[in-house]
Short mmCIF file of C-alpha atoms in Angstrom, two decimals:
data_model
loop_
_atom_site.label_atom_id
_atom_site.label_comp_id
_atom_site.label_asym_id
_atom_site.label_seq_id
_atom_site.Cartn_x
_atom_site.Cartn_y
_atom_site.Cartn_z
CA GLU A 1 105.92 98.13 122.69
CA VAL A 2 103.15 100.14 121.09
CA GLN A 3 102.98 99.60 117.33
CA LEU A 4 100.64 100.83 114.63
CA VAL A 5 101.10 99.56 111.08
CA GLU A 6 99.09 100.90 108.15
CA SER A 7 98.51 99.07 104.89
CA GLY A 8 96.38 99.22 101.78
CA GLY A 9 97.80 102.29 100.06
CA HIS A 10 98.36 102.05 96.31
CA LEU A 11 97.86 103.99 93.10
CA VAL A 12 94.20 104.70 92.37
CA GLN A 13 92.42 106.68 89.69
CA PRO A 14 90.22 109.68 90.43
CA GLY A 15 86.73 108.51 91.33
CA GLY A 16 88.04 105.21 92.65
CA SER A 17 87.84 103.62 96.10
CA LEU A 18 90.35 102.24 98.53
CA ARG A 19 90.27 100.75 102.03
CA LEU A 20 93.15 101.38 104.39
CA SER A 21 93.85 99.23 107.44
CA CYS A 22 95.85 99.85 110.59
CA VAL A 23 96.76 96.94 112.85
CA VAL A 24 97.84 97.80 116.36
CA SER A 25 99.69 95.96 119.10
CA GLY A 26 101.23 96.63 122.48
CA PHE A 27 98.16 98.24 124.06
CA THR A 28 94.48 97.56 124.73
CA PHE A 29 93.02 98.81 121.45
CA SER A 30 89.44 98.93 122.73
CA SER A 31 90.44 101.45 125.42
CA TYR A 32 91.56 104.17 123.01
CA ASN A 33 89.95 106.58 120.59
CA MET A 34 91.66 106.50 117.21
CA ASN A 35 92.23 108.80 114.26
CA TRP A 36 93.38 109.04 110.68
CA VAL A 37 95.72 111.89 109.76
CA ARG A 38 97.14 112.52 106.31
CA GLN A 39 100.00 114.57 104.89
CA ALA A 40 100.01 115.69 101.29
CA PRO A 41 103.36 116.31 99.58
CA GLY A 42 104.90 119.56 100.79
CA LYS A 43 102.08 120.30 103.23
CA GLY A 44 101.53 119.99 106.95
CA PRO A 45 99.59 117.07 108.42
CA GLU A 46 95.80 117.21 108.24
CA TRP A 47 93.46 115.44 110.65
CA ILE A 48 90.67 113.72 108.71
CA SER A 49 88.74 111.36 110.97
CA TYR A 50 88.14 110.18 114.55
CA ILE A 51 86.41 107.15 116.05
CA SER A 52 85.58 106.54 119.68
CA ARG A 53 86.72 103.50 121.62
CA GLY A 54 83.57 101.48 120.98
CA GLY A 55 83.04 102.83 117.46
CA GLU A 56 79.72 104.53 118.24
CA THR A 57 80.99 108.08 117.63
CA THR A 58 82.78 109.26 114.50
CA TYR A 59 83.89 112.66 113.22
CA TYR A 60 85.23 113.77 109.85
CA ALA A 61 86.98 116.77 108.41
CA GLU A 62 84.77 118.72 106.04
CA LYS A 63 86.95 117.81 103.06
CA VAL A 64 86.21 114.08 103.41
CA GLU A 65 82.73 114.10 105.00
CA GLY A 66 80.38 111.92 102.96
CA ARG A 67 83.22 110.23 101.04
CA PHE A 68 85.31 108.54 103.75
CA ILE A 69 84.14 106.13 106.46
CA ILE A 70 86.13 105.25 109.56
CA SER A 71 85.47 101.98 111.40
CA ARG A 72 87.18 99.56 113.76
CA ASP A 73 87.22 95.90 114.79
CA ASN A 74 88.24 95.76 118.44
CA ALA A 75 88.37 91.97 118.46
CA LYS A 76 91.07 92.04 115.78
CA ASN A 77 92.87 95.25 116.81
CA LEU A 78 92.10 96.81 113.45
CA LEU A 79 91.26 100.35 112.36
CA PHE A 80 89.91 101.03 108.87
CA LEU A 81 89.39 103.94 106.51
CA GLN A 82 87.09 103.37 103.54
CA MET A 83 87.81 106.05 100.96
CA ASN A 84 85.35 106.60 98.12
CA SER A 85 85.11 109.09 95.25
CA LEU A 86 88.83 109.77 95.53
CA ARG A 87 90.20 113.00 94.12
CA VAL A 88 93.68 114.05 93.04
CA ASP A 89 93.95 116.24 96.13
CA ASP A 90 93.45 113.18 98.37
CA THR A 91 96.98 112.17 97.41
CA ALA A 92 98.89 111.87 100.68
CA VAL A 93 100.58 109.64 103.19
CA TYR A 94 97.86 108.36 105.50
CA TYR A 95 98.65 107.73 109.16
CA CYS A 96 96.63 106.09 111.90
CA ALA A 97 97.17 107.81 115.25
CA ARG A 98 96.14 107.07 118.79
CA ASP A 99 94.37 109.72 120.86
CA PHE A 100 96.46 110.68 123.88
CA TYR A 101 94.25 110.04 126.92
CA GLN A 102 96.16 112.56 129.04
CA SER A 103 95.52 115.37 126.56
CA VAL A 104 92.63 114.35 124.35
CA GLY A 105 92.98 115.67 120.83
CA SER A 106 96.72 115.20 120.61
CA PHE A 107 98.20 111.98 119.26
CA ASP A 108 100.74 110.03 121.27
CA TYR A 109 101.47 107.18 118.85
CA TRP A 110 101.41 107.09 115.08
CA GLY A 111 102.13 104.52 112.42
CA GLN A 112 104.71 105.04 109.69
CA GLY A 113 102.02 105.75 107.12
CA THR A 114 100.83 104.33 103.82
CA LEU A 115 101.04 106.28 100.57
CA VAL A 116 97.90 106.85 98.50
CA PRO A 117 98.62 108.42 95.10
CA VAL A 118 95.48 109.46 93.23
CA THR A 119 96.26 110.08 89.59
CA ALA A 120 95.01 109.29 86.14
CA GLU B 1 89.04 126.96 111.68
CA ILE B 2 92.12 127.89 113.70
CA VAL B 3 95.04 128.43 111.32
CA LEU B 4 98.53 127.85 112.70
CA THR B 5 101.43 129.70 111.12
CA GLN B 6 104.93 128.46 111.89
CA SER B 7 108.15 130.42 111.52
CA PRO B 8 110.73 130.32 110.27
CA GLY B 9 110.15 127.89 107.42
CA THR B 10 113.71 126.63 107.69
CA LEU B 11 116.24 126.98 110.48
CA SER B 12 119.89 126.29 109.61
CA LEU B 13 121.90 125.54 112.74
CA SER B 14 124.88 123.53 113.94
CA PRO B 15 124.83 120.71 116.51
CA GLY B 16 125.03 122.17 119.99
CA GLU B 17 123.20 125.36 119.05
CA ARG B 18 119.82 126.47 120.38
CA ALA B 19 116.73 126.24 118.16
CA THR B 20 113.68 128.43 118.70
CA LEU B 21 110.56 127.60 116.69
CA SER B 22 107.43 129.73 116.64
CA CYS B 23 103.78 128.79 116.15
CA ARG B 24 101.16 131.54 115.92
CA ALA B 25 97.43 130.84 115.95
CA SER B 26 94.80 132.86 114.06
CA GLN B 27 92.68 132.92 117.23
CA SER B 28 93.24 132.05 120.85
CA VAL B 29 93.86 128.37 121.59
CA GLY B 30 91.93 127.57 124.74
CA GLY B 31 93.14 125.33 127.52
CA SER B 32 96.72 125.42 126.18
CA SER B 33 95.56 122.72 123.77
CA LEU B 34 98.70 122.77 121.68
CA ALA B 35 101.12 119.99 120.79
CA TRP B 36 104.43 119.74 118.96
CA TYR B 37 105.55 116.80 116.82
CA GLN B 38 108.81 115.76 115.20
CA LEU B 39 108.59 114.24 111.72
CA LYS B 40 111.32 112.40 109.87
CA PRO B 41 110.97 110.77 106.41
CA GLY B 42 109.84 107.16 106.60
CA GLN B 43 109.32 107.26 110.35
CA ALA B 44 106.29 107.53 112.57
CA PRO B 45 105.70 111.09 113.78
CA ARG B 46 106.70 111.61 117.41
CA LEU B 47 104.78 113.58 120.03
CA LEU B 48 107.17 115.91 121.84
CA ILE B 49 105.03 118.37 123.77
CA TYR B 50 101.35 118.45 124.76
CA GLY B 51 99.35 121.01 126.70
CA ALA B 52 101.76 123.64 125.32
CA SER B 53 104.49 122.84 127.86
CA SER B 54 104.34 119.21 129.04
CA ARG B 55 106.94 116.83 127.66
CA ALA B 56 105.67 113.51 126.41
CA SER B 57 107.04 110.29 127.84
CA GLY B 58 110.67 109.64 126.92
CA ILE B 59 111.30 113.09 125.44
CA PRO B 60 114.67 114.56 126.49
CA ASP B 61 114.60 117.69 128.63
CA ARG B 62 116.42 119.69 125.95
CA PHE B 63 112.96 120.02 124.36
CA SER B 64 110.69 122.59 125.99
CA GLY B 65 107.43 124.27 125.07
CA THR B 66 106.03 127.60 126.20
CA GLY B 67 103.21 129.92 125.32
CA SER B 68 99.49 130.48 125.58
CA GLY B 69 96.69 132.17 123.69
CA THR B 70 97.97 132.74 120.17
CA ASP B 71 101.76 132.51 120.56
CA PHE B 72 103.66 129.31 121.25
CA THR B 73 107.32 128.36 121.13
CA LEU B 74 109.27 125.12 120.95
CA THR B 75 112.87 125.40 122.11
CA ILE B 76 115.58 122.80 121.64
CA SER B 77 118.32 123.92 124.02
CA ARG B 78 121.27 122.12 122.40
CA LEU B 79 120.76 120.43 119.08
CA GLU B 80 121.79 116.79 118.84
CA PRO B 81 122.39 115.15 115.42
CA GLU B 82 119.09 113.25 115.70
CA ASP B 83 117.11 116.49 116.20
CA PHE B 84 117.48 117.63 112.59
CA ALA B 85 113.96 117.09 111.31
CA VAL B 86 110.68 118.87 110.57
CA TYR B 87 108.57 120.11 113.49
CA HIS B 88 104.85 120.75 113.39
CA CYS B 89 102.57 122.36 115.93
CA GLN B 90 98.96 121.21 116.32
CA GLN B 91 95.98 122.73 118.14
CA TYR B 92 93.18 120.60 119.52
CA ASP B 93 90.97 123.22 121.10
CA SER B 94 88.68 123.58 118.08
CA SER B 95 88.75 120.48 115.92
CA ARG B 96 92.38 119.65 115.13
CA THR B 97 94.67 121.59 112.84
CA PHE B 98 98.40 121.57 112.18
CA GLY B 99 100.95 124.17 111.20
CA GLN B 100 102.87 123.85 107.94
CA GLY B 101 106.12 123.01 109.71
CA THR B 102 109.62 124.28 110.43
CA LYS B 103 112.54 122.33 109.01
CA VAL B 104 115.62 122.29 111.24
CA GLU B 105 118.58 121.55 109.00
CA ILE B 106 122.30 121.19 109.56
CA LYS B 107 124.24 124.34 108.75
#
């Protein structure tokens, strides 16, 4: 069974940093491109970052470019999101999501999310 | 950026009824690169439809997707109790953007 489990979300002050993790199981992690998607309260989901299977290629949404860093450890089945210079509008549930190989750009499996509240 | 606008915001229906959800794009979505997801509180989002009209693995055939270009539709032919949720469309032709969602609630 495919599983993705996020962790690391907690209350943080504006300007602070946080690292999220996503541990996966049930599939060959190194064979799949991965993403982070977030959903702010009352809003639709928002894609924020992508990393290729080997980790050599990364993309970011403009809103987080230069502040967030995506990475992965294929030996440990782990995906990471380092978030720096956090702002109030980064408050959201953060999901890791697997790229769907049959229709690249859509996401066939997601975790349940981890909440990141950014507030003073 | 391709903006997706979903309508209606909320759909109030009874089990057994048909639900028709709309997703309109601000510019043409190439390659039918459109997906639909079901979201429920505290659960992992679920891929329903990809490529505008292909059902994902394990998705019941009461869910169907149609459309191309700028207009897309998700239809649930007969609502089951577990179908009451929020549905979002997503395009992946130009970067990746989502619609704001349609909530299907019990009437």
